[in-house]
PDB file of C-alpha atoms in Angstrom:
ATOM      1  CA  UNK A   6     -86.764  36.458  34.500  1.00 94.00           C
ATOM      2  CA  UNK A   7     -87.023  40.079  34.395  1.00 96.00           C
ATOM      3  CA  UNK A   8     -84.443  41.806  37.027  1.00 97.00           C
ATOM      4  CA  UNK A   9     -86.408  44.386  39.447  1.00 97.00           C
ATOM      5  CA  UNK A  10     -84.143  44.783  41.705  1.00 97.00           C
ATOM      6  CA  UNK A  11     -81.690  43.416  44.330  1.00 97.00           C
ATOM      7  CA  UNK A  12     -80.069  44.108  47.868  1.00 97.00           C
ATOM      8  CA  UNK A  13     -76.566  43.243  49.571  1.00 97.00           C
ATOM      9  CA  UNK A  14     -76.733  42.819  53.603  1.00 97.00           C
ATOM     10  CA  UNK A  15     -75.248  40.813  56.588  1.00 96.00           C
ATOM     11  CA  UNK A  16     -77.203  37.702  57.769  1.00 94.00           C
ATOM     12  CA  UNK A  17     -78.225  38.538  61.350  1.00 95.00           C
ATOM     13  CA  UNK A  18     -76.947  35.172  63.034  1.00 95.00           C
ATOM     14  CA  UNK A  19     -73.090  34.849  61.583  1.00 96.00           C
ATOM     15  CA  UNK A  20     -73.206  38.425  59.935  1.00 95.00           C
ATOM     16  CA  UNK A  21     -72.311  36.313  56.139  1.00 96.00           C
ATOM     17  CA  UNK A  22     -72.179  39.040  53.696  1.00 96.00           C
ATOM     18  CA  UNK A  23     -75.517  37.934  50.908  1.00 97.00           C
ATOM     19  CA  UNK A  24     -77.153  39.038  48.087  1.00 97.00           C
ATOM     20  CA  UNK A  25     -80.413  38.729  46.921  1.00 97.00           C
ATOM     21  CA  UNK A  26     -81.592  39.637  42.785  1.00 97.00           C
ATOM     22  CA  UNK A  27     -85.571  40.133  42.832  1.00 97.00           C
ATOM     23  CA  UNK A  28     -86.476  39.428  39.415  1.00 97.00           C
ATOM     24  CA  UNK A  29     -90.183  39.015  37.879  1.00 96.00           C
ATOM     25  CA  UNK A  30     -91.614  36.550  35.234  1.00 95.00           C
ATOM     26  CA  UNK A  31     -94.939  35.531  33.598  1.00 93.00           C
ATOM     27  CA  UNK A  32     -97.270  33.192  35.426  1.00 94.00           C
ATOM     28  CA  UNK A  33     -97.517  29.474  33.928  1.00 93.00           C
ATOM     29  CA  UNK A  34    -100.627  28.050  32.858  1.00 93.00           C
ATOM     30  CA  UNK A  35     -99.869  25.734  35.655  1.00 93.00           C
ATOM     31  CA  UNK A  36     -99.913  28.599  38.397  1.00 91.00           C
ATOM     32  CA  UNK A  37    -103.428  30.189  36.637  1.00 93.00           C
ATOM     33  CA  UNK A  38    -104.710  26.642  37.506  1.00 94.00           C
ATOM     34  CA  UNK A  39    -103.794  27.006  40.497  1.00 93.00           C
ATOM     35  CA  UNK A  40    -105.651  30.609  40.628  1.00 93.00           C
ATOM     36  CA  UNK A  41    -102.345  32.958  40.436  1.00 91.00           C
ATOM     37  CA  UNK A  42    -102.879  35.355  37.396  1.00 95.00           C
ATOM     38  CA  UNK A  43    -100.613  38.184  35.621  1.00 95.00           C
ATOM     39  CA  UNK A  44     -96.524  37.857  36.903  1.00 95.00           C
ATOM     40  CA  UNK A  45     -94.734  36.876  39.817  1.00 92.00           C
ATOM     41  CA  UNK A  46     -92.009  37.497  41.801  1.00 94.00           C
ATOM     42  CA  UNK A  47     -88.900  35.194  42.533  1.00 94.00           C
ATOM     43  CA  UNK A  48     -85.844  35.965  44.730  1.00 96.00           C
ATOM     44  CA  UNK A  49     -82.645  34.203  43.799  1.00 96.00           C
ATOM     45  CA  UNK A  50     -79.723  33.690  46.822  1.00 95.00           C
ATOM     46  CA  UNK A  51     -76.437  34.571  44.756  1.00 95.00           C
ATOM     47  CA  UNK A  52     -73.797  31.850  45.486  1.00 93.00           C
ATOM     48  CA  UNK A  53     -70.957  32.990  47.682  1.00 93.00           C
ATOM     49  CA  UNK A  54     -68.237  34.316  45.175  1.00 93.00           C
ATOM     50  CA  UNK A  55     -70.954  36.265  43.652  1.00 94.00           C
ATOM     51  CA  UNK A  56     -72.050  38.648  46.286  1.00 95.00           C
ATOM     52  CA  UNK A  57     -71.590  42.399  45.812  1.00 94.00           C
ATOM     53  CA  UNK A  58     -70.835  41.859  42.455  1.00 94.00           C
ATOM     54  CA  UNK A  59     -73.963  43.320  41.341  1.00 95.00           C
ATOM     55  CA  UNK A  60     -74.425  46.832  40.465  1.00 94.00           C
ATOM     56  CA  UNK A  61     -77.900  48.871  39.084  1.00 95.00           C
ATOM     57  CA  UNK A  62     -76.777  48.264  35.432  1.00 94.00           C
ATOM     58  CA  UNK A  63     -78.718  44.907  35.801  1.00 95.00           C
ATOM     59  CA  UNK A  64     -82.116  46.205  36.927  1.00 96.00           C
ATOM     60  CA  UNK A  65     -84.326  45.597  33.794  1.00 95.00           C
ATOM     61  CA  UNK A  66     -81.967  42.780  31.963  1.00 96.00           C
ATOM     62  CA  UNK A  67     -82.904  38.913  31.633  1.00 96.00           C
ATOM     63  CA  UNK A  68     -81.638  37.079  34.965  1.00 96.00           C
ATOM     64  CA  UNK A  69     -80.687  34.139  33.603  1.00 95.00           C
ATOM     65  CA  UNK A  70     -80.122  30.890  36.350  1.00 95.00           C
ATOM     66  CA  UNK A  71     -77.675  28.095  35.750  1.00 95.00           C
ATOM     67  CA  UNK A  72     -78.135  25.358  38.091  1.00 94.00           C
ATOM     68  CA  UNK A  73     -75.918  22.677  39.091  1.00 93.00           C
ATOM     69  CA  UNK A  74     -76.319  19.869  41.910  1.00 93.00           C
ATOM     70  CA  UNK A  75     -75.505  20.551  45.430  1.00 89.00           C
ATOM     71  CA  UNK A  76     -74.041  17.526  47.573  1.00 88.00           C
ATOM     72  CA  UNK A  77     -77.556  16.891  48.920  1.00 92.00           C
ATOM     73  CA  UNK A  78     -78.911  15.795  45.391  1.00 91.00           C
ATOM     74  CA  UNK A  79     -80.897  19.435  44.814  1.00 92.00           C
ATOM     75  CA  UNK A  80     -80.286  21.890  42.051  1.00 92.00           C
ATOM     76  CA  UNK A  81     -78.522  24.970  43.550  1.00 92.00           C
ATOM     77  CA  UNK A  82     -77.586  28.781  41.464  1.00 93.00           C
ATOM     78  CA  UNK A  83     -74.165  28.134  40.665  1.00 93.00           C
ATOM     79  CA  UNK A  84     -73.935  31.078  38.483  1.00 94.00           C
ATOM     80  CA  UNK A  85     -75.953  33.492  36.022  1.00 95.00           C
ATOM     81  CA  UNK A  86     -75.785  35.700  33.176  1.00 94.00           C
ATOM     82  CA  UNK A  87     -77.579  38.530  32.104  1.00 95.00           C
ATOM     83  CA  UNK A  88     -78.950  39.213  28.497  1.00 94.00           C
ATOM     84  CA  UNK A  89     -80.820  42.164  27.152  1.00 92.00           C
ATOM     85  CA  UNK A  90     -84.551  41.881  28.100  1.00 84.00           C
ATOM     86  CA  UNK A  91     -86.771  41.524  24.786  1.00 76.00           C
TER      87      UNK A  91
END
């Protein structure tokens, strides 16, 4: 993933500082099956000790995701590294 961008705000109902990293990759062949062509767009929810911690120095780096498992059984961003985009 390709970082385009991201934002820091309060959540409206509890005012929870958050931060979101808008990042863009290439469509799958699965997703030009399903009719989506060229790139997409994905936001990723940074995980509590990581908001504000971004700063523009990221914007055109390689997001990189690493998942763990959440209590629920469902993979949730437990942390992330960038790398220089080739």
């Amino acid at each position: 993933f390709q970082v385009l961008g991201f934002r820091n705000f309060n959540r409206k109902s509890d005012g929870k500082a958050m931060s979101i990293v808008t990042c863009m990759s290439a469509c799958t062949p699965q997703d030009n099956a399903a009719g989506t062509y060229g790139n997409r767009v994905t936001d990723f929810f940074l995980p509590d000790d990581k908001v504000g911690t971004l700063g523009v120095d990221c914007i055109g780096q390689e997001f990189v995701p690493i998942y763990g498992i959440n209590g629920f059984g469902k993979p949730q961003l437990e942390n992330f590294e960038f790398k220089k985009w080739s």
